[in-house]
XYZ file of C-alpha atoms in Angstrom:
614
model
C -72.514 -6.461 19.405
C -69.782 -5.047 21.910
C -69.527 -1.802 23.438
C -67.227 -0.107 25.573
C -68.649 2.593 28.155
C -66.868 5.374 26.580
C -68.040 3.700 23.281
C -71.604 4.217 25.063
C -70.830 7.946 26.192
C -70.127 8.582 22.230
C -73.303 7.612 21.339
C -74.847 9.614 23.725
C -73.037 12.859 23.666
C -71.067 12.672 20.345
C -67.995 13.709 21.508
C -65.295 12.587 23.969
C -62.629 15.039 25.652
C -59.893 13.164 27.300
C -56.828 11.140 27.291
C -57.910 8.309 25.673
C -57.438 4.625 26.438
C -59.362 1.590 24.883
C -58.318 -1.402 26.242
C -59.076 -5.247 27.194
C -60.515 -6.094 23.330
C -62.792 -3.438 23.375
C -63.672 -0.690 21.029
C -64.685 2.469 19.783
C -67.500 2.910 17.009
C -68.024 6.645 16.599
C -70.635 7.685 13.445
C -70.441 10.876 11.803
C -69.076 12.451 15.086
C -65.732 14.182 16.128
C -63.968 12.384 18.840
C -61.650 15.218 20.733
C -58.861 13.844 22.804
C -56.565 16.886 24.546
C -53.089 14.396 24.784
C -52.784 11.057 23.759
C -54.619 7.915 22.395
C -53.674 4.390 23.634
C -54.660 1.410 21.808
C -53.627 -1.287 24.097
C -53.404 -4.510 22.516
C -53.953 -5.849 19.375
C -57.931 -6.196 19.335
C -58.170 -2.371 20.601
C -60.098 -0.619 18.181
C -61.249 2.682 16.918
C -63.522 2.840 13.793
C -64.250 6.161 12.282
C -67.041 5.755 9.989
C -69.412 8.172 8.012
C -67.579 11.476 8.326
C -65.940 10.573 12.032
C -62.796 12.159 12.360
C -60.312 12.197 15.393
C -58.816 15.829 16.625
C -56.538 15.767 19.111
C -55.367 18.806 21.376
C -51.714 20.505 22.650
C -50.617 17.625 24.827
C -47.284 15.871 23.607
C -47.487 12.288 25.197
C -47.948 10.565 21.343
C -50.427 8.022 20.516
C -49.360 4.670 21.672
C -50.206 0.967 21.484
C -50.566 -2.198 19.216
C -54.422 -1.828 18.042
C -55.878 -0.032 14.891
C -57.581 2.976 14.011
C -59.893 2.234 10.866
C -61.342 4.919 9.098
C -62.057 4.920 4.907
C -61.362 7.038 2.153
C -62.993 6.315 -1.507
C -61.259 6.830 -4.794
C -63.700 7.377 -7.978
C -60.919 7.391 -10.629
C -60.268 4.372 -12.817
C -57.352 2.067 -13.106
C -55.530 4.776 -15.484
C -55.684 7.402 -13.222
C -53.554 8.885 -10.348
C -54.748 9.558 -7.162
C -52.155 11.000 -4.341
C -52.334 9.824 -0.977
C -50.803 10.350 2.493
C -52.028 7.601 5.272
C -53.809 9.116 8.096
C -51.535 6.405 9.679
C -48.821 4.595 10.816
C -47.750 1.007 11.760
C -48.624 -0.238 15.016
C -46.211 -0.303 18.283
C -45.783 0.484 21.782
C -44.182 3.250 21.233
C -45.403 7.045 21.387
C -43.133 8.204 18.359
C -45.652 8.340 14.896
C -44.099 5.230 12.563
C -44.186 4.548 9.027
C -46.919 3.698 6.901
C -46.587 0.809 4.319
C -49.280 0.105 2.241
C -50.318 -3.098 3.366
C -51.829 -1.240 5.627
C -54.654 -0.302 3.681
C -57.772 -3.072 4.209
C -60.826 -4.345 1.852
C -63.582 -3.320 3.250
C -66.431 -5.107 3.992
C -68.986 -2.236 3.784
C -71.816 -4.338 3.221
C -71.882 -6.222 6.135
C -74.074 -4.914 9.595
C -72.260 -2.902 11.381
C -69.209 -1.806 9.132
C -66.289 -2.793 11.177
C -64.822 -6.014 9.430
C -62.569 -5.844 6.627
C -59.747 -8.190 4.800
C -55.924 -8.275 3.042
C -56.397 -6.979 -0.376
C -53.723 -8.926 -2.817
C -50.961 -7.184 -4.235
C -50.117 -7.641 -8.243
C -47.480 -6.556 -10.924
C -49.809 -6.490 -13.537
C -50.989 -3.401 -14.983
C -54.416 -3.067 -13.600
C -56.273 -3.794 -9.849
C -59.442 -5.197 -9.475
C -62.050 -3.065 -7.123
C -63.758 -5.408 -4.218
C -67.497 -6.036 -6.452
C -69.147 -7.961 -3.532
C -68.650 -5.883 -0.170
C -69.112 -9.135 1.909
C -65.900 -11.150 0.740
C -62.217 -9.839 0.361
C -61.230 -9.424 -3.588
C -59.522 -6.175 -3.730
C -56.567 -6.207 -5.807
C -53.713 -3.814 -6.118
C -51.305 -3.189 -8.200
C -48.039 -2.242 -6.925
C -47.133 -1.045 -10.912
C -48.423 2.518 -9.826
C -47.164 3.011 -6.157
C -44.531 5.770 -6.391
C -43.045 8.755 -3.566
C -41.645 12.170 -4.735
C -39.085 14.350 -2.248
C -37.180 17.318 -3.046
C -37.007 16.573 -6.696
C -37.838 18.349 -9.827
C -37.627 15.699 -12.056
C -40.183 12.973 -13.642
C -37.573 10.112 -13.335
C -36.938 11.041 -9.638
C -40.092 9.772 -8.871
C -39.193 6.583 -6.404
C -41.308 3.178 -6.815
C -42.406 1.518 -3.405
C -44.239 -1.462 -3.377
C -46.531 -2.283 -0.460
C -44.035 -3.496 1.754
C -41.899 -0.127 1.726
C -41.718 1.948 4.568
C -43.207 5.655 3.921
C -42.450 8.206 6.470
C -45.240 9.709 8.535
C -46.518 12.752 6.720
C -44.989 11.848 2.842
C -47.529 11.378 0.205
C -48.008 8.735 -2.061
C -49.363 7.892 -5.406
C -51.635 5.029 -6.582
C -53.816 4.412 -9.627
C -57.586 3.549 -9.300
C -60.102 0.909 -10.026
C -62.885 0.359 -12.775
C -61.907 -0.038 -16.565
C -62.069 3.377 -18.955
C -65.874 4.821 -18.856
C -66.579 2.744 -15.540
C -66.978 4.587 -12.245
C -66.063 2.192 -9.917
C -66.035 4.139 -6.148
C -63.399 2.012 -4.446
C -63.080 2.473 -0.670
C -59.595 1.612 1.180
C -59.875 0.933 5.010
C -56.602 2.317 6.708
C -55.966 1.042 9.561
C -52.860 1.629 11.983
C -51.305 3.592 15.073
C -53.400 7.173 14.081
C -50.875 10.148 13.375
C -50.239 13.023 15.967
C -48.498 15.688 16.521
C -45.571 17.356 14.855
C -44.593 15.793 11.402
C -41.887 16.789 9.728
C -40.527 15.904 5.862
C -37.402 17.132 4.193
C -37.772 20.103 1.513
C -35.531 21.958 -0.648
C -35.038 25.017 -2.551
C -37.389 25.401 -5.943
C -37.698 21.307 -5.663
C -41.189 19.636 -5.121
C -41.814 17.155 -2.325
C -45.091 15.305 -2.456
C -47.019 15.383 1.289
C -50.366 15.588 2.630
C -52.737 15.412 5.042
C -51.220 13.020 7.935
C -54.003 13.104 10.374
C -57.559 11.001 10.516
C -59.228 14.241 10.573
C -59.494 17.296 8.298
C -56.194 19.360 7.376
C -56.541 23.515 7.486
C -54.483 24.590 4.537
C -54.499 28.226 6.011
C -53.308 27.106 9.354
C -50.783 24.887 7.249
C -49.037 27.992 5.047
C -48.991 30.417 7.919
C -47.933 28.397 10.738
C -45.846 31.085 12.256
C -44.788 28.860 15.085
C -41.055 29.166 13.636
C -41.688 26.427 11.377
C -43.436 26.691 8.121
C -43.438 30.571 8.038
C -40.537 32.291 10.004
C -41.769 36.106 9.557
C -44.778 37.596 8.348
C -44.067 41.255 7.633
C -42.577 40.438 4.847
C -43.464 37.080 4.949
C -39.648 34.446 4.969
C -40.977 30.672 5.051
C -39.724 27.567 4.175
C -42.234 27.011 1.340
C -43.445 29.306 -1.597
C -46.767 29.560 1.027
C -48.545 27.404 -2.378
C -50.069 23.516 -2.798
C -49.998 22.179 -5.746
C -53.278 18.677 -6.344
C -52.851 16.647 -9.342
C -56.015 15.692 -11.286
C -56.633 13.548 -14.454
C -58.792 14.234 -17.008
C -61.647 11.385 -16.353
C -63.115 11.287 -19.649
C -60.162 10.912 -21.391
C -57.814 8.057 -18.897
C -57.375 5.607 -20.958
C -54.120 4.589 -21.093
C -50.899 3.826 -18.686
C -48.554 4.893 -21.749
C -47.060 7.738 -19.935
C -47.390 9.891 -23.338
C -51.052 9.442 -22.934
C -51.602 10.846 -19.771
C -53.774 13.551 -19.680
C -53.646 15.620 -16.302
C -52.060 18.602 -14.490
C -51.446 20.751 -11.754
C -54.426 22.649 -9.769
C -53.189 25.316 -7.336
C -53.921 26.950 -4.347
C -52.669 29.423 -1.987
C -54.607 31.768 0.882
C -54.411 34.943 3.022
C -53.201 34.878 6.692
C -55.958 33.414 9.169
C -54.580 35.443 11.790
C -55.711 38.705 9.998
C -59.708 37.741 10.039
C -61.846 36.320 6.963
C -59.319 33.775 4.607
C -58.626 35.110 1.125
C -58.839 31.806 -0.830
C -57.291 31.687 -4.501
C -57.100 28.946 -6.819
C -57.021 28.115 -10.304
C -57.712 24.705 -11.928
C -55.676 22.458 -13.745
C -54.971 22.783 -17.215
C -55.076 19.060 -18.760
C -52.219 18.037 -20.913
C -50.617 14.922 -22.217
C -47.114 13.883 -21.314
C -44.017 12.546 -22.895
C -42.119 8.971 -21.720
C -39.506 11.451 -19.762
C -42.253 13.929 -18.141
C -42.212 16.147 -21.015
C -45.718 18.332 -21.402
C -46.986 18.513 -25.124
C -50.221 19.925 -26.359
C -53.389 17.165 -26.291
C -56.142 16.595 -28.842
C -58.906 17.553 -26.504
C -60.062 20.567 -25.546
C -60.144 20.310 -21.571
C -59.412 22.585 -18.753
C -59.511 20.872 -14.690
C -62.608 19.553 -13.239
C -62.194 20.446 -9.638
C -61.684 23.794 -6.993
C -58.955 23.476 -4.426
C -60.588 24.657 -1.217
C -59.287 25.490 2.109
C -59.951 22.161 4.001
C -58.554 18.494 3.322
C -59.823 15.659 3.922
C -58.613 12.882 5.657
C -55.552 11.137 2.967
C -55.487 13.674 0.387
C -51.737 14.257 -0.873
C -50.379 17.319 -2.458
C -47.107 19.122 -3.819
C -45.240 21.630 -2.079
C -42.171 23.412 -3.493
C -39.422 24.772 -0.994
C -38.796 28.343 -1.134
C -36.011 29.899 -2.686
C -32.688 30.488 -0.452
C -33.425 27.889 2.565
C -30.389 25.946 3.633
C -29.961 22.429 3.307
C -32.236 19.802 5.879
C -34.992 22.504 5.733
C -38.273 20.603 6.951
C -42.087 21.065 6.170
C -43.928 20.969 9.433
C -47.829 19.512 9.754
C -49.353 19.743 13.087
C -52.365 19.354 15.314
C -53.092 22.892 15.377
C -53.436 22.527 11.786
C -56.229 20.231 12.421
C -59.696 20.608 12.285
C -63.212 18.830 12.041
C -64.920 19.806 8.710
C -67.105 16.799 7.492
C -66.367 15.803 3.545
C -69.657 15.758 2.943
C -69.724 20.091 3.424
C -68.379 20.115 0.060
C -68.229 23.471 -0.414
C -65.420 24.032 1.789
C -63.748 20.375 1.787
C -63.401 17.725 -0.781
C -61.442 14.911 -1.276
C -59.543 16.194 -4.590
C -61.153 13.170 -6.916
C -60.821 13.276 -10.813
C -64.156 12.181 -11.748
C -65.976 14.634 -9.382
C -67.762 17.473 -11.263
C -67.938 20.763 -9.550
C -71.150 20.689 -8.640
C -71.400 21.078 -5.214
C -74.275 23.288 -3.047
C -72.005 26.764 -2.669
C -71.812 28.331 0.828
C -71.557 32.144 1.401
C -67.799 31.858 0.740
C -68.709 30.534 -2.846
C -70.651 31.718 -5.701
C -73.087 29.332 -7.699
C -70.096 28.419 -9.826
C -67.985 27.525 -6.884
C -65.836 30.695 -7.425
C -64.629 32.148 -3.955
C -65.880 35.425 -3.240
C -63.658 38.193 -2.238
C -64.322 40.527 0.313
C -65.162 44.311 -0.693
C -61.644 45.602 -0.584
C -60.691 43.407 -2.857
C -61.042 43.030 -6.404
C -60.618 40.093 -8.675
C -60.858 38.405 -12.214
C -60.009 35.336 -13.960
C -58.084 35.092 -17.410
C -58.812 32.045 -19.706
C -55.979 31.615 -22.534
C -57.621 28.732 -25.033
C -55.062 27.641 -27.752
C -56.434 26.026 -30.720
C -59.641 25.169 -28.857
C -57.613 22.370 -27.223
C -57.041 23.036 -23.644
C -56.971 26.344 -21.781
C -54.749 27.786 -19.184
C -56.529 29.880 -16.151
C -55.142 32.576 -14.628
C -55.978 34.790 -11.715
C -55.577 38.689 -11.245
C -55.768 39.760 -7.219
C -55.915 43.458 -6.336
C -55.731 44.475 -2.700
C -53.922 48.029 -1.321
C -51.578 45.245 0.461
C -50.055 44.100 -2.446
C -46.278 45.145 -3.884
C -44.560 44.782 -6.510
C -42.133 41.800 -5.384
C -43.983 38.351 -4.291
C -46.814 38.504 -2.270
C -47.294 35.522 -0.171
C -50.725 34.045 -0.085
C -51.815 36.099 -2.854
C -49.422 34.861 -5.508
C -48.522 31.141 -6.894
C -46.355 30.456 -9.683
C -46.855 28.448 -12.810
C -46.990 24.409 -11.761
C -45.488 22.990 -14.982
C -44.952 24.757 -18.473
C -46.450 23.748 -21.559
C -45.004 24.114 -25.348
C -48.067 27.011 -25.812
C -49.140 28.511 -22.416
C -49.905 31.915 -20.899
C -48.826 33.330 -17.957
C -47.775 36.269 -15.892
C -44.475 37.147 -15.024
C -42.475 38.741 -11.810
C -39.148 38.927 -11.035
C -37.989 36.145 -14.117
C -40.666 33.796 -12.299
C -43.571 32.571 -13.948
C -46.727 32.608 -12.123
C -50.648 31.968 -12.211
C -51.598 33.675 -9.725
C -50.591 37.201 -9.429
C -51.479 40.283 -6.975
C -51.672 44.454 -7.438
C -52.620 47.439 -6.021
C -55.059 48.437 -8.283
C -54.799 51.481 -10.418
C -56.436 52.476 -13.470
C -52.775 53.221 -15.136
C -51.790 49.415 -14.127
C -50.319 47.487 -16.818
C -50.230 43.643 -16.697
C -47.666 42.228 -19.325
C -49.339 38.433 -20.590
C -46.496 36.459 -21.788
C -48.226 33.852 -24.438
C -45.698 31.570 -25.537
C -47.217 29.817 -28.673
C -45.742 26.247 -30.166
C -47.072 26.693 -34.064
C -49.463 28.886 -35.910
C -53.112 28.185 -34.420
C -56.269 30.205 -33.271
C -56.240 31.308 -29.788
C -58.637 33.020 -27.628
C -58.465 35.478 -24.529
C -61.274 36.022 -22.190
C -62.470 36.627 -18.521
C -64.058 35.477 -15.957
C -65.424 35.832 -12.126
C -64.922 39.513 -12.358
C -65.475 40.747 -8.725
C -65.689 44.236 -7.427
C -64.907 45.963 -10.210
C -67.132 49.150 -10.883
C -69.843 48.460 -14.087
C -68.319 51.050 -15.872
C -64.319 49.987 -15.394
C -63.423 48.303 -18.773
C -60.632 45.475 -18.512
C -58.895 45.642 -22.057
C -56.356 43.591 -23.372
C -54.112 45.451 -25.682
C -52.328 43.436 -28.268
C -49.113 45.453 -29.558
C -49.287 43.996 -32.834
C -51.938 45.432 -33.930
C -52.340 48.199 -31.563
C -55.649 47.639 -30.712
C -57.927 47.733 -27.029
C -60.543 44.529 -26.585
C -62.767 45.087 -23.718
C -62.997 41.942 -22.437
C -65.669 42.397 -20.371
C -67.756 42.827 -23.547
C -66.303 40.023 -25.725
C -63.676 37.807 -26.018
C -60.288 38.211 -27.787
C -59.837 36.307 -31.063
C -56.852 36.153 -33.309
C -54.699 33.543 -35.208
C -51.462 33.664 -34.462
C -48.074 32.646 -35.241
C -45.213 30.580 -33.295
C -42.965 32.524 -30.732
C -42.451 33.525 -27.624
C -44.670 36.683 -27.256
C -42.937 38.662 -23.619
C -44.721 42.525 -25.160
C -47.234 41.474 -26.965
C -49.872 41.617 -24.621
C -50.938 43.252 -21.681
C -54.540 43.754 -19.350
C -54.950 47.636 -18.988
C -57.547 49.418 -17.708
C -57.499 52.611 -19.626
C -56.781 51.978 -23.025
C -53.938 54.976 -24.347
C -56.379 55.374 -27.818
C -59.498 56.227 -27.851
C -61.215 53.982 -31.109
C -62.365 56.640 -33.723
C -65.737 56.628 -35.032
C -65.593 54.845 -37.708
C -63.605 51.850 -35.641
C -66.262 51.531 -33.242
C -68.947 51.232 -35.912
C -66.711 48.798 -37.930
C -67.181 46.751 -34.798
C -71.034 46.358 -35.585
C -70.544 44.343 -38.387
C -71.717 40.603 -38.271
C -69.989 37.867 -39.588
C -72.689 34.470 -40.056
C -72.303 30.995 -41.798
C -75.044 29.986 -43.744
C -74.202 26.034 -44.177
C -77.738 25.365 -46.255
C -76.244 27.887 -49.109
C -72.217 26.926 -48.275
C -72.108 30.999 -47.831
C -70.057 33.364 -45.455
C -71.453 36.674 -44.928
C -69.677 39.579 -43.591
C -72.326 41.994 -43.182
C -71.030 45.723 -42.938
C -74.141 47.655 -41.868
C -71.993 50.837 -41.413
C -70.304 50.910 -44.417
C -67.057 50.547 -42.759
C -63.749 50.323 -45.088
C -62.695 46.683 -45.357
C -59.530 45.884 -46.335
C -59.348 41.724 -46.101
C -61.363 38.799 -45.314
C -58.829 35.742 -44.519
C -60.094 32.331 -43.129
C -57.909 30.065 -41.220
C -58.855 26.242 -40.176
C -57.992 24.836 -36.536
C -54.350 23.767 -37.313
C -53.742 27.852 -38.205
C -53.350 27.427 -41.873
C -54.820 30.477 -43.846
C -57.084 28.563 -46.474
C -58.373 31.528 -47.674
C -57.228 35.891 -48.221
C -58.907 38.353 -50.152
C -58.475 41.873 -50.882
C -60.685 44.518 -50.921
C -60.379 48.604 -52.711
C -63.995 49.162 -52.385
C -66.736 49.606 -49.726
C -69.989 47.021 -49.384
C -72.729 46.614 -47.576
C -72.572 43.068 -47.612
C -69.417 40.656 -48.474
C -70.436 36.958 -49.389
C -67.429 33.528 -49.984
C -68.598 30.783 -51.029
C -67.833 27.547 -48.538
C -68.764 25.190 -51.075
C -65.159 23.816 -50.903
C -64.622 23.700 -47.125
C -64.525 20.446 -45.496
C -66.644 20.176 -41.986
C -65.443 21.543 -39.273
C -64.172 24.767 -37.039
C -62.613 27.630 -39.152
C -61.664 31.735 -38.005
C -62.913 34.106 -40.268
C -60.685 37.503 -39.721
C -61.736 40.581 -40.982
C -59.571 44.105 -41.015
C -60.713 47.245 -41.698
C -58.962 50.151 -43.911
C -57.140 51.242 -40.218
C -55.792 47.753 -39.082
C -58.905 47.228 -36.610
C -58.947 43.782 -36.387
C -62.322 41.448 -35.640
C -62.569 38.061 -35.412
C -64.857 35.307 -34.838
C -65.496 31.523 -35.281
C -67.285 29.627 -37.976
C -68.803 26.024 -38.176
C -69.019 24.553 -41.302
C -71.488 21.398 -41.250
């Protein structure tokens, strides 16, 4: 086993702060350490090595010499999704020259690792196939990786699905553009495949082209950890040109795509299940980080792109959190007005060393990850960010037809106005035939900020595809005082739902509902008497008898019962002219499954709950 001395000097003190220069064969083997050069790394000749291994990264300082030289870095990054499944990618590096300049990356770069030998430094060609599906390396002692070149695809200032451009592994991808490529293992296999990329290591000032309301897929360039916060508030006349009010080139918000695991199956385009999770942040420069986020909401796709609504009921797996790790790729859109050739910038002091393995405030955004990571301080025990005191928060979670659901988050902060407010607002990632969202300015968006007031009205737009059960509730409510109700008023029926004491049930029909609903905070009406107590009554299932009861313990004037199954269809209506204590249907005649029962009082109060019938 070879060492070099400064390979020695790692071991012993973990971290190395110079112009760096590995030469003569030799090389590097740093372990779950940060190696810190302040200029440049030279990797002489073609047996100069660097291997990052076990959460090593490489940071490097202000100096502007470039990294030079015809050896490799190595360092691995795993992919857990299977061979249906997206991942996107940007390569911590580039090809190999004397040069200092940062070069393309092709994906031949990435190696088969042989993970199972000794000391984890060898590794092999994978093969390259136009067949459907790869093959993950089984052994970890003998090259067998295969990939398939079917799935390798880049994305730049385009807002279209058939804009996407197919590479194969031979194609030049400029330093800093992301990347996509599907995963190993066949449906219901986790197969944890790791790729070895190896290359000339990134530094420096990268730069990719961007445009006006178009998407450009990037990433993390660097083989180290990427600060998102540093990344939308470089003010460095780059990425964010002036802060008070805040002009940039991009809408200051990342967008991370993630597939449904359980339900990749398929690479029929119209079967792909997947979408959008956002994120956007506060200005570092200002103290503590404001981090807000929503997840993905899982759809399936049409041939061209198209979103339609899916057959399962799914919202995303994973939090976006402030720090990336080392080849993570994700969307940016350019901001509206910038001229033509307006760039993206990623730099070194966007850098930092934050291990993957503190997943609480870095992951690698992977599909097939549950959220269950150990929380910090920054994080609740559900992974939700907390806020600091003078703000206040809550999440909104739209469920149509108990299919999917679409997440939405309310910011509050004395800061915020009434146009966009960058870092504390992202708008809507992709639309869907029956979504909800907020609106600003003709712009739909997920995220949205206030100054709170207990007059504020928030209009919910709810666009909805065909008649169908849908559900309103919250979530993460933070800072809010125990007695501060957060209602949803529905126009229609002019009614208030707390929604901090239950959730908001209705069936409803198609349109495209822009004053239907709002979240208020003091409701206009104040529920008479004998609305409050009609809320007390229970509505129960029995399935052994095939009975629904509607129990009316108040006496409360009913007006109708109606049932509706899960595709919106009222199966069953009927009238009432007198008062009971107790209202019993018979279910004998129902077929198994989800129903909403329903009921409205003599006033138009409306309540309305779910039923299983088994």
């Amino acid at each position: 086993m070879k060492y070099s001395l400064i390979t020695c000097l790692l071991l012993c003190f973990g971290v190395a702060s110079a112009q760096l220069s590995v030469q003569n064969n030799a090389y590097i083997f740093v372990n779950d350490q940060v190696l810190f050069v302040t200029d440049d790394v030279n990797l002489d000749d073609n047996d100069s090595k660097i291997y990052l291994r076990n959460d090593a990264q490489l940071v490097q300082g202000t100096g502007t010499t470039g990294n030079s030289g015809t050896g490799e870095l190595s360092i691995y990054q795993n992919s857990d999704v299977n061979q249906f499944a997206y991942n996107l990618w940007c390569s911590p590096v580039g090809s190999t020259s004397a040069s200092s300049a940062n070069n393309p990356f092709r994906v031949n770069q990435i190696d088969d690792p042989l993970v199972a030998t000794p000391l984890p430094i060898d590794s092999g060609d994978p093969t390259y196939t136009n067949s459907l599906n790869g093959t993950p390396n089984m052994t970890a002692t003998t090259p067998s990786l295969v990939i398939s070149r079917r799935w390798l695809y880049t994305f730049v200032t385009s807002d279209e699905y058939t804009e996407w451009n197919a590479i194969n592994e031979v194609t030049d991808v400029a330093p800093g553009l992301g990347f996509t490529m599907k995963g190993m293992g066949d449906f219901g296999a986790t197969v944890s495949q790791t790729y070895d990329f190896r290359g000339k290591p990134n530094n420096g000032t990268i730069t990719n082209s961007i445009a006006a309301g178009q998407l450009t897929l990037i990433g993390n360039p660097y083989p180290s950890a990427l600060d998102l916060a540093d990344f939308l508030w470089d003010t460095d006349n780059t990425n964010l040109f002036d802060i008070d009010p805040p002009s940039a080139n991009t809408t200051g918000v990342a967008y991370f795509w993630e597939q449904d695991p359980a339900n990749s199956d398929s690479h029929l385009t119209a079967d792909y299940v997947g979408g959008y999770a956002t994120f956007t942040c506060t200005d570092p420069g200002l103290g503590a980080v404001v981090e807000s986020s929503v997840r993905a909401t899982y759809i399936f796709y049409l041939t061209d792109g198209t979103p339609i609504t899916p057959d399962v009921p799914q919202m995303g797996l994973r939090d976006v959190r402030r720090y990336l790790q080392v080849g993570q790729g994700f969307m940016v859109e350019g901001a509206a007005g910038i001229p033509g050739g307006s760039l993206v910038y990623v730099k070194n002091s966007h850098r930092d060393y934050v291990k993957e393995t503190d997943a609480s405030s870095s992951d690698f955004f992977r599909s097939s990850h549950q959220n269950n990571e150990v929380a910090t301080s920054q994080y609740d025990e559900h992974g939700n960010f907390i806020v600091p005191s003078d703000y206040k928060r809550f999440r909104v979670t739209v469920s149509f037809n108990e299919l999917y659901s679409r997440e939405l988050l309310a910011n509050f902060h004395d800061t915020a106005t009434d146009g966009f407010d960058y870092g504390l607002e992202a708008k809507r990632p992709n639309g869907l035939a029956s979504d909800a969202y907020w609106t600003q300015n003709g712009e739909d968006y997920v995220i949205q900020a206030n100054a709170f007031g207990v007059d504020l009205r928030m209009p919910l737009v709810i666009d909805i595809e065909e008649q169908q059960p849908l559900s309103l509730g919250i979530y993460d409510v933070q800072n809010f005082d125990e007695d501060q109700g957060i209602y949803l008023y529905d126009a229609a029926y002019d009614v208030y739902q707390n929604l901090k004491e239950q959730n908001y049930l209705i069936n409803i029909d198609p349109g495209h509902y822009t004053d239907r609903f709002e979240i208020v905070f003091t409701p206009n009406q104040v529920l008479s008497t004998s609305d409050i107590e009609f809320r007390d009554l229970t509505i129960r299932q029995n399935n052994d008898l095939h009975q629904l009861s509607v129990i009316n313990p108040n006496g409360s004037g009913i007006k109708s019962i109606e049932i509706f199954d899960m595709t919106g269809k009222r199966i069953y209506n009927a009238l009432y002219d007198s008062i009971l204590n107790r209202y019993e249907l018979s279910t004998v005649d129902l077929s198994q499954g989800i129903y909403i029962v329903n009921v409205t009082s003599n006033t138009d109060t409306l309540k309305s709950e779910k039923i299983v019938v088994n």
